[in-house]
Amino acid sequence: MIGNSKVTKILYGGDYNPEQWPEETREQDMKYLKEAGIDVVTLNVFNWAMIQPSEEIYDFLELDETVKCVTDNGMSICMATSTGAHPAWMARRYPEILRTEFNGMKRKFGGRHNSCPNSCAFRHFSAELSSRLAEHYRGQKNIVAWHVSNEYGGACYCENCENAFRVWLRKKYGSLEAVNKAWNTHFWGHTFYEWEEIVAPNLLSEHFEERRSMFPGITLDYKRFMSDSMLENFRAEYNAIRKWIPDAQITTNLMGLYPGLDYQKWGKYMDFVAWDNYPEAAEGPADIAFKHDLMRGVKRDLPFCLMEQTPSVSNWLPSATLKRPGEMRLISYQAVAHGADTVMFFQMRQSMASCEKFHGAVIQHVGSDQSRVFRECMQLGAELRELGDATLGSMAKPKTAILYDWNNRWAIEGSSGLSLDIEYPEEVLQYYRPLFAANIDVDVIEMQEDLGRYQLVIAPELYMVKPGVKESLEKFVQDGGTLVLSLYCGIANENDQVVCGGYPGELRGLAGIWTEEFDALKEKENRFVWNGTEYPGRYVFAISHCEQAEGLAEYQSDFYAGTPVLTRNAYGKGQVYYIGTRSNAAFYHDFMKVICEEAGIESCARELTKEAPERMEITRRSSEKGDFWFCLNHKEEKKQLLLKVSVTDIVARKTYAAGETISFAPYDVKILRKQEAVK
Ligand code: GLA
Ligand code: ZN
């Protein structure tokens, strides 16, 4: 359950910043927001300077008025803590709170997400602000959740951070010898004899450029340290709130694939996951669905909160494309289909000035309820009211997992070689998209999660093998699971040190192959035939020998023609596939189809319909309240769905019998509850 126990429907609302407008606007806002069915507002996201106008003064007067106003109008509150941007006076009085950039440039006051996470002043003032807020609002019954800071991110390379890094390393490794060993500092004679010799890895020290490091081991630890530093900031505020409100439900808004923070570690300290969905034009529904599954996987047994999305445009895109009529509704329900228990926007009223003035909002510059966007928001609000608590708390029960891991991504991206053409998220998506197209539900999880509940596990580009992962994968396959491995798997340990003795290192026995070399070719394809069809191999070519595995397909050209590119190894009761190159969408489609059939993985719509129409996404969430299919027509054409069972459309409150056909308008969505068979 998102928020506290008083929540009885999918919360609908989002960021509301009335401080930006004249006071009179508030009453008009209330009228419109109620009309749109908005029942939750996120307040106080960027008010630090208003609440604490100077070091000694805390002033809640204006926020009190807003709280009273939304409360009088029957709305719930998601209370933010405002620490995503510090006040100007604080930067002037305590310049240490200003970050130092990757290129060594010390920042001045400006922007947001601009505080050094290791500044004592920032740590003190941010926790103090949260404590004062919680003390002040602890009796406010309609606060359903707390929202710490905003979209944590970026990094700092100042001297405070360098010092804190040394402390973090001491704690992690115990001794400098252990640090030197983990980082393999004999390379280029980088041995450290004093802790103070260690500096932050950036453009001034170990980096060629933003991505690649001369000492990937150092960079990897710095990324972990930076993620931990911000997590400490979050936890300090979390604890400050909990001190006053022991049962507060506390979160912060994550950003999907954002590379900077180890969200899977953060999830352990958040009461529920919240995230902001701002798809870019090139992202199709599968890629958005992947991010929902990834975010849900951060706390895999809980629904998540869609904290932000735009009702119409994201002004910061190079081209601010409108969501087409119906698209906002579709993508809101897509979040719910993947496990969201809220639908929230940035923001309620469109800014008059500053860099977000052209960002979409429920109430636009025109200030009326007659705009297309407002009408669409209102329609969705009415539907969500109709849905009530039906789907709240329900979950998918996938039998398939994809491993996606932030530490793995950092290690891959910090390395020089073997090819910049293989992006880790894209490699993972190659395997996700065909599952999405087949309406197979998937958990996207960190590599150390327990795998006991799955029949199929896909581990694309599992370059880093963290402690215990070899054993966990072996047990999974031993017990009858199917595992799919792809290029560059098993190369390094958690310190990005190559596991010598033949690739894929620790996974060699499991995969039953020895990869001797990797060839990377930018332009030239190789080809292979599998199951009678020819497919291309691109960018990277693992040159392997079968040990226990059998070869299923071979390269057709180059000096490694005839060596296996696709292998299968029977292991215990299960089996392991390995794909040594990047192929095309047709291959992943065909391959995943066969693998799923073999592993007994079925579409979650199998019981609902014989054949789901093309580009209709179907997911299933279940709870003691029933089984719900979410059917989403991602096409600008009408679609028909032929039913195998009787269902109720719980939005339109209409029942259909088995054998009937349901029509879907372009971008249409229906939520169908399975009718229990009459006993
Ligand atoms: C982010 C932030 C919001 C706002 C939106 C605009 O998600 O959290 O404050 O800036 O982007 O898209
Ligand atoms: Zn710093």
PDB file of C-alpha atoms in Angstrom, residues 426-586:
ATOM      1  CA  GLU A 426      20.043  -1.334 -24.628  1.00  0.00           C
ATOM      2  CA  GLU A 427      21.456  -4.858 -24.379  1.00  0.00           C
ATOM      3  CA  VAL A 428      18.966  -5.582 -21.595  1.00  0.00           C
ATOM      4  CA  LEU A 429      16.098  -4.086 -23.602  1.00  0.00           C
ATOM      5  CA  GLN A 430      16.859  -6.411 -26.515  1.00  0.00           C
ATOM      6  CA  TYR A 431      15.675  -9.266 -24.314  1.00  0.00           C
ATOM      7  CA  TYR A 432      12.852  -7.355 -22.658  1.00  0.00           C
ATOM      8  CA  ARG A 433      11.093  -6.116 -25.812  1.00  0.00           C
ATOM      9  CA  PRO A 434      10.058  -9.539 -27.166  1.00  0.00           C
ATOM     10  CA  LEU A 435       8.715 -10.518 -23.738  1.00  0.00           C
ATOM     11  CA  PHE A 436       6.730  -7.297 -23.690  1.00  0.00           C
ATOM     12  CA  ALA A 437       5.373  -7.978 -27.168  1.00  0.00           C
ATOM     13  CA  ALA A 438       4.236 -11.420 -26.024  1.00  0.00           C
ATOM     14  CA  ASN A 439       2.578 -10.001 -22.870  1.00  0.00           C
ATOM     15  CA  ILE A 440       4.849 -11.964 -20.587  1.00  0.00           C
ATOM     16  CA  ASP A 441       5.194 -10.337 -17.210  1.00  0.00           C
ATOM     17  CA  VAL A 442       8.700  -9.799 -15.946  1.00  0.00           C
ATOM     18  CA  ASP A 443      10.425  -8.770 -12.750  1.00  0.00           C
ATOM     19  CA  VAL A 444      13.520  -6.664 -13.330  1.00  0.00           C
ATOM     20  CA  ILE A 445      15.795  -7.213 -10.369  1.00  0.00           C
ATOM     21  CA  GLU A 446      19.261  -6.834  -8.948  1.00  0.00           C
ATOM     22  CA  MET A 447      21.635  -9.775  -9.435  1.00  0.00           C
ATOM     23  CA  GLN A 448      21.717 -10.770  -5.772  1.00  0.00           C
ATOM     24  CA  GLU A 449      17.938 -11.122  -5.372  1.00  0.00           C
ATOM     25  CA  ASP A 450      16.590 -14.545  -4.544  1.00  0.00           C
ATOM     26  CA  LEU A 451      15.645 -16.387  -7.757  1.00  0.00           C
ATOM     27  CA  GLY A 452      13.576 -19.168  -6.214  1.00  0.00           C
ATOM     28  CA  ARG A 453      10.228 -17.969  -7.620  1.00  0.00           C
ATOM     29  CA  TYR A 454      11.273 -17.921 -11.307  1.00  0.00           C
ATOM     30  CA  GLN A 455      11.421 -20.443 -14.130  1.00  0.00           C
ATOM     31  CA  LEU A 456      13.362 -18.247 -16.532  1.00  0.00           C
ATOM     32  CA  VAL A 457      16.143 -15.807 -15.689  1.00  0.00           C
ATOM     33  CA  ILE A 458      17.790 -13.611 -18.286  1.00  0.00           C
ATOM     34  CA  ALA A 459      21.094 -12.055 -17.355  1.00  0.00           C
ATOM     35  CA  PRO A 460      22.155  -9.835 -20.256  1.00  0.00           C
ATOM     36  CA  GLU A 461      25.759  -8.664 -20.177  1.00  0.00           C
ATOM     37  CA  LEU A 462      26.385  -9.870 -16.639  1.00  0.00           C
ATOM     38  CA  TYR A 463      29.920  -8.488 -16.771  1.00  0.00           C
ATOM     39  CA  MET A 464      30.331  -8.210 -13.003  1.00  0.00           C
ATOM     40  CA  VAL A 465      29.560 -11.195 -10.841  1.00  0.00           C
ATOM     41  CA  LYS A 466      28.989 -10.072  -7.271  1.00  0.00           C
ATOM     42  CA  PRO A 467      29.697 -12.431  -4.360  1.00  0.00           C
ATOM     43  CA  GLY A 468      27.159 -15.222  -4.088  1.00  0.00           C
ATOM     44  CA  VAL A 469      25.755 -14.717  -7.597  1.00  0.00           C
ATOM     45  CA  LYS A 470      27.587 -17.674  -9.128  1.00  0.00           C
ATOM     46  CA  GLU A 471      26.128 -19.953  -6.439  1.00  0.00           C
ATOM     47  CA  SER A 472      22.663 -18.452  -6.768  1.00  0.00           C
ATOM     48  CA  LEU A 473      22.622 -18.899 -10.558  1.00  0.00           C
ATOM     49  CA  GLU A 474      23.980 -22.425 -10.258  1.00  0.00           C
ATOM     50  CA  LYS A 475      21.315 -23.377  -7.755  1.00  0.00           C
ATOM     51  CA  PHE A 476      18.621 -21.814  -9.917  1.00  0.00           C
ATOM     52  CA  VAL A 477      19.647 -23.880 -12.942  1.00  0.00           C
ATOM     53  CA  GLN A 478      20.391 -26.997 -10.913  1.00  0.00           C
ATOM     54  CA  ASP A 479      16.810 -26.894  -9.666  1.00  0.00           C
ATOM     55  CA  GLY A 480      15.423 -26.792 -13.203  1.00  0.00           C
ATOM     56  CA  GLY A 481      15.554 -23.122 -14.204  1.00  0.00           C
ATOM     57  CA  THR A 482      16.479 -21.789 -17.615  1.00  0.00           C
ATOM     58  CA  LEU A 483      19.197 -19.147 -17.645  1.00  0.00           C
ATOM     59  CA  VAL A 484      20.138 -16.906 -20.574  1.00  0.00           C
ATOM     60  CA  LEU A 485      23.579 -15.303 -20.566  1.00  0.00           C
ATOM     61  CA  SER A 486      24.884 -12.882 -23.137  1.00  0.00           C
ATOM     62  CA  LEU A 487      28.153 -11.309 -24.243  1.00  0.00           C
ATOM     63  CA  TYR A 488      30.773 -10.158 -21.729  1.00  0.00           C
ATOM     64  CA  CYS A 489      29.251 -12.209 -18.941  1.00  0.00           C
ATOM     65  CA  GLY A 490      31.365 -13.342 -16.014  1.00  0.00           C
ATOM     66  CA  ILE A 491      34.346 -11.134 -16.818  1.00  0.00           C
ATOM     67  CA  ALA A 492      34.987  -9.314 -13.551  1.00  0.00           C
ATOM     68  CA  ASN A 493      34.479  -9.457  -9.818  1.00  0.00           C
ATOM     69  CA  GLU A 494      32.863  -6.710  -7.764  1.00  0.00           C
ATOM     70  CA  ASN A 495      36.084  -4.631  -7.879  1.00  0.00           C
ATOM     71  CA  ASP A 496      36.181  -4.806 -11.657  1.00  0.00           C
ATOM     72  CA  GLN A 497      39.130  -7.185 -11.567  1.00  0.00           C
ATOM     73  CA  VAL A 498      39.099  -9.774 -14.308  1.00  0.00           C
ATOM     74  CA  VAL A 499      38.507 -13.303 -13.078  1.00  0.00           C
ATOM     75  CA  CYS A 500      41.470 -15.014 -14.721  1.00  0.00           C
ATOM     76  CA  GLY A 501      41.480 -18.604 -15.942  1.00  0.00           C
ATOM     77  CA  GLY A 502      39.269 -18.186 -19.015  1.00  0.00           C
ATOM     78  CA  TYR A 503      36.079 -16.237 -19.695  1.00  0.00           C
ATOM     79  CA  PRO A 504      33.309 -16.312 -18.598  1.00  0.00           C
ATOM     80  CA  GLY A 505      35.186 -16.577 -15.323  1.00  0.00           C
ATOM     81  CA  GLU A 506      33.040 -17.815 -12.487  1.00  0.00           C
ATOM     82  CA  LEU A 507      30.251 -18.719 -14.915  1.00  0.00           C
ATOM     83  CA  ARG A 508      32.425 -20.972 -17.081  1.00  0.00           C
ATOM     84  CA  GLY A 509      31.187 -24.231 -15.564  1.00  0.00           C
ATOM     85  CA  LEU A 510      27.585 -23.098 -15.730  1.00  0.00           C
ATOM     86  CA  ALA A 511      27.766 -21.942 -19.344  1.00  0.00           C
ATOM     87  CA  GLY A 512      29.915 -24.903 -20.319  1.00  0.00           C
ATOM     88  CA  ILE A 513      32.023 -22.789 -22.644  1.00  0.00           C
ATOM     89  CA  TRP A 514      35.391 -21.076 -22.750  1.00  0.00           C
ATOM     90  CA  THR A 515      35.467 -17.749 -24.538  1.00  0.00           C
ATOM     91  CA  GLU A 516      38.976 -17.209 -25.744  1.00  0.00           C
ATOM     92  CA  GLU A 517      38.738 -13.751 -27.346  1.00  0.00           C
ATOM     93  CA  PHE A 518      36.303 -10.969 -28.205  1.00  0.00           C
ATOM     94  CA  ASP A 519      36.351  -9.262 -31.574  1.00  0.00           C
ATOM     95  CA  ALA A 520      34.664  -5.863 -31.899  1.00  0.00           C
ATOM     96  CA  LEU A 521      33.812  -4.567 -35.370  1.00  0.00           C
ATOM     97  CA  LYS A 522      31.983  -1.349 -35.897  1.00  0.00           C
ATOM     98  CA  GLU A 523      30.707  -1.767 -39.422  1.00  0.00           C
ATOM     99  CA  LYS A 524      31.138  -5.403 -40.373  1.00  0.00           C
ATOM    100  CA  GLU A 525      28.464  -7.988 -39.640  1.00  0.00           C
ATOM    101  CA  ASN A 526      28.976 -11.689 -39.182  1.00  0.00           C
ATOM    102  CA  ARG A 527      26.090 -14.076 -39.663  1.00  0.00           C
ATOM    103  CA  PHE A 528      24.771 -17.266 -38.165  1.00  0.00           C
ATOM    104  CA  VAL A 529      21.954 -19.700 -38.867  1.00  0.00           C
ATOM    105  CA  TRP A 530      19.747 -20.879 -36.046  1.00  0.00           C
ATOM    106  CA  ASN A 531      16.640 -23.029 -36.397  1.00  0.00           C
ATOM    107  CA  GLY A 532      16.850 -22.649 -40.163  1.00  0.00           C
ATOM    108  CA  THR A 533      16.903 -18.857 -40.219  1.00  0.00           C
ATOM    109  CA  GLU A 534      19.891 -16.627 -40.812  1.00  0.00           C
ATOM    110  CA  TYR A 535      20.532 -13.732 -38.417  1.00  0.00           C
ATOM    111  CA  PRO A 536      23.198 -11.051 -38.190  1.00  0.00           C
ATOM    112  CA  GLY A 537      25.781 -10.681 -35.439  1.00  0.00           C
ATOM    113  CA  ARG A 538      26.951  -7.131 -34.785  1.00  0.00           C
ATOM    114  CA  TYR A 539      29.498  -5.030 -32.917  1.00  0.00           C
ATOM    115  CA  VAL A 540      30.927  -7.730 -30.659  1.00  0.00           C
ATOM    116  CA  PHE A 541      31.829 -11.334 -31.347  1.00  0.00           C
ATOM    117  CA  ALA A 542      32.748 -13.698 -28.549  1.00  0.00           C
ATOM    118  CA  ILE A 543      35.035 -16.403 -29.910  1.00  0.00           C
ATOM    119  CA  SER A 544      34.223 -19.454 -27.841  1.00  0.00           C
ATOM    120  CA  HIS A 545      34.857 -23.163 -27.467  1.00  0.00           C
ATOM    121  CA  CYS A 546      32.215 -25.579 -26.280  1.00  0.00           C
ATOM    122  CA  GLU A 547      33.316 -27.465 -23.193  1.00  0.00           C
ATOM    123  CA  GLN A 548      30.232 -29.184 -21.731  1.00  0.00           C
ATOM    124  CA  ALA A 549      27.842 -27.066 -23.824  1.00  0.00           C
ATOM    125  CA  GLU A 550      26.550 -27.895 -27.294  1.00  0.00           C
ATOM    126  CA  GLY A 551      26.835 -25.384 -30.113  1.00  0.00           C
ATOM    127  CA  LEU A 552      23.495 -24.325 -31.625  1.00  0.00           C
ATOM    128  CA  ALA A 553      24.770 -21.847 -34.194  1.00  0.00           C
ATOM    129  CA  GLU A 554      28.133 -20.886 -35.639  1.00  0.00           C
ATOM    130  CA  TYR A 555      29.708 -17.783 -37.129  1.00  0.00           C
ATOM    131  CA  GLN A 556      29.764 -17.979 -40.882  1.00  0.00           C
ATOM    132  CA  SER A 557      32.714 -15.792 -41.715  1.00  0.00           C
ATOM    133  CA  ASP A 558      36.023 -14.347 -40.590  1.00  0.00           C
ATOM    134  CA  PHE A 559      38.837 -16.364 -39.039  1.00  0.00           C
ATOM    135  CA  TYR A 560      36.454 -17.658 -36.367  1.00  0.00           C
ATOM    136  CA  ALA A 561      33.950 -19.067 -38.878  1.00  0.00           C
ATOM    137  CA  GLY A 562      32.641 -22.369 -37.542  1.00  0.00           C
ATOM    138  CA  THR A 563      33.050 -21.457 -33.853  1.00  0.00           C
ATOM    139  CA  PRO A 564      29.897 -21.363 -31.699  1.00  0.00           C
ATOM    140  CA  VAL A 565      27.992 -18.110 -31.271  1.00  0.00           C
ATOM    141  CA  LEU A 566      24.957 -19.616 -29.595  1.00  0.00           C
ATOM    142  CA  THR A 567      25.279 -22.454 -27.098  1.00  0.00           C
ATOM    143  CA  ARG A 568      23.222 -24.499 -24.678  1.00  0.00           C
ATOM    144  CA  ASN A 569      24.444 -26.296 -21.636  1.00  0.00           C
ATOM    145  CA  ALA A 570      22.391 -28.848 -19.746  1.00  0.00           C
ATOM    146  CA  TYR A 571      23.138 -28.311 -16.063  1.00  0.00           C
ATOM    147  CA  GLY A 572      21.407 -30.166 -13.266  1.00  0.00           C
ATOM    148  CA  LYS A 573      17.705 -30.162 -14.061  1.00  0.00           C
ATOM    149  CA  GLY A 574      17.950 -26.946 -16.049  1.00  0.00           C
ATOM    150  CA  GLN A 575      19.841 -25.382 -18.890  1.00  0.00           C
ATOM    151  CA  VAL A 576      21.934 -22.370 -19.769  1.00  0.00           C
ATOM    152  CA  TYR A 577      21.948 -20.501 -23.060  1.00  0.00           C
ATOM    153  CA  TYR A 578      24.722 -18.185 -24.107  1.00  0.00           C
ATOM    154  CA  ILE A 579      24.615 -15.666 -26.961  1.00  0.00           C
ATOM    155  CA  GLY A 580      28.015 -14.333 -27.910  1.00  0.00           C
ATOM    156  CA  THR A 581      27.046 -11.405 -30.127  1.00  0.00           C
ATOM    157  CA  ARG A 582      24.434  -8.675 -30.557  1.00  0.00           C
ATOM    158  CA  SER A 583      21.844  -9.663 -33.115  1.00  0.00           C
ATOM    159  CA  ASN A 584      18.724  -7.952 -34.453  1.00  0.00           C
ATOM    160  CA  ALA A 585      15.167  -7.642 -33.129  1.00  0.00           C
ATOM    161  CA  ALA A 586      13.978 -10.576 -35.270  1.00  0.00           C
TER     162      ALA A 586
END
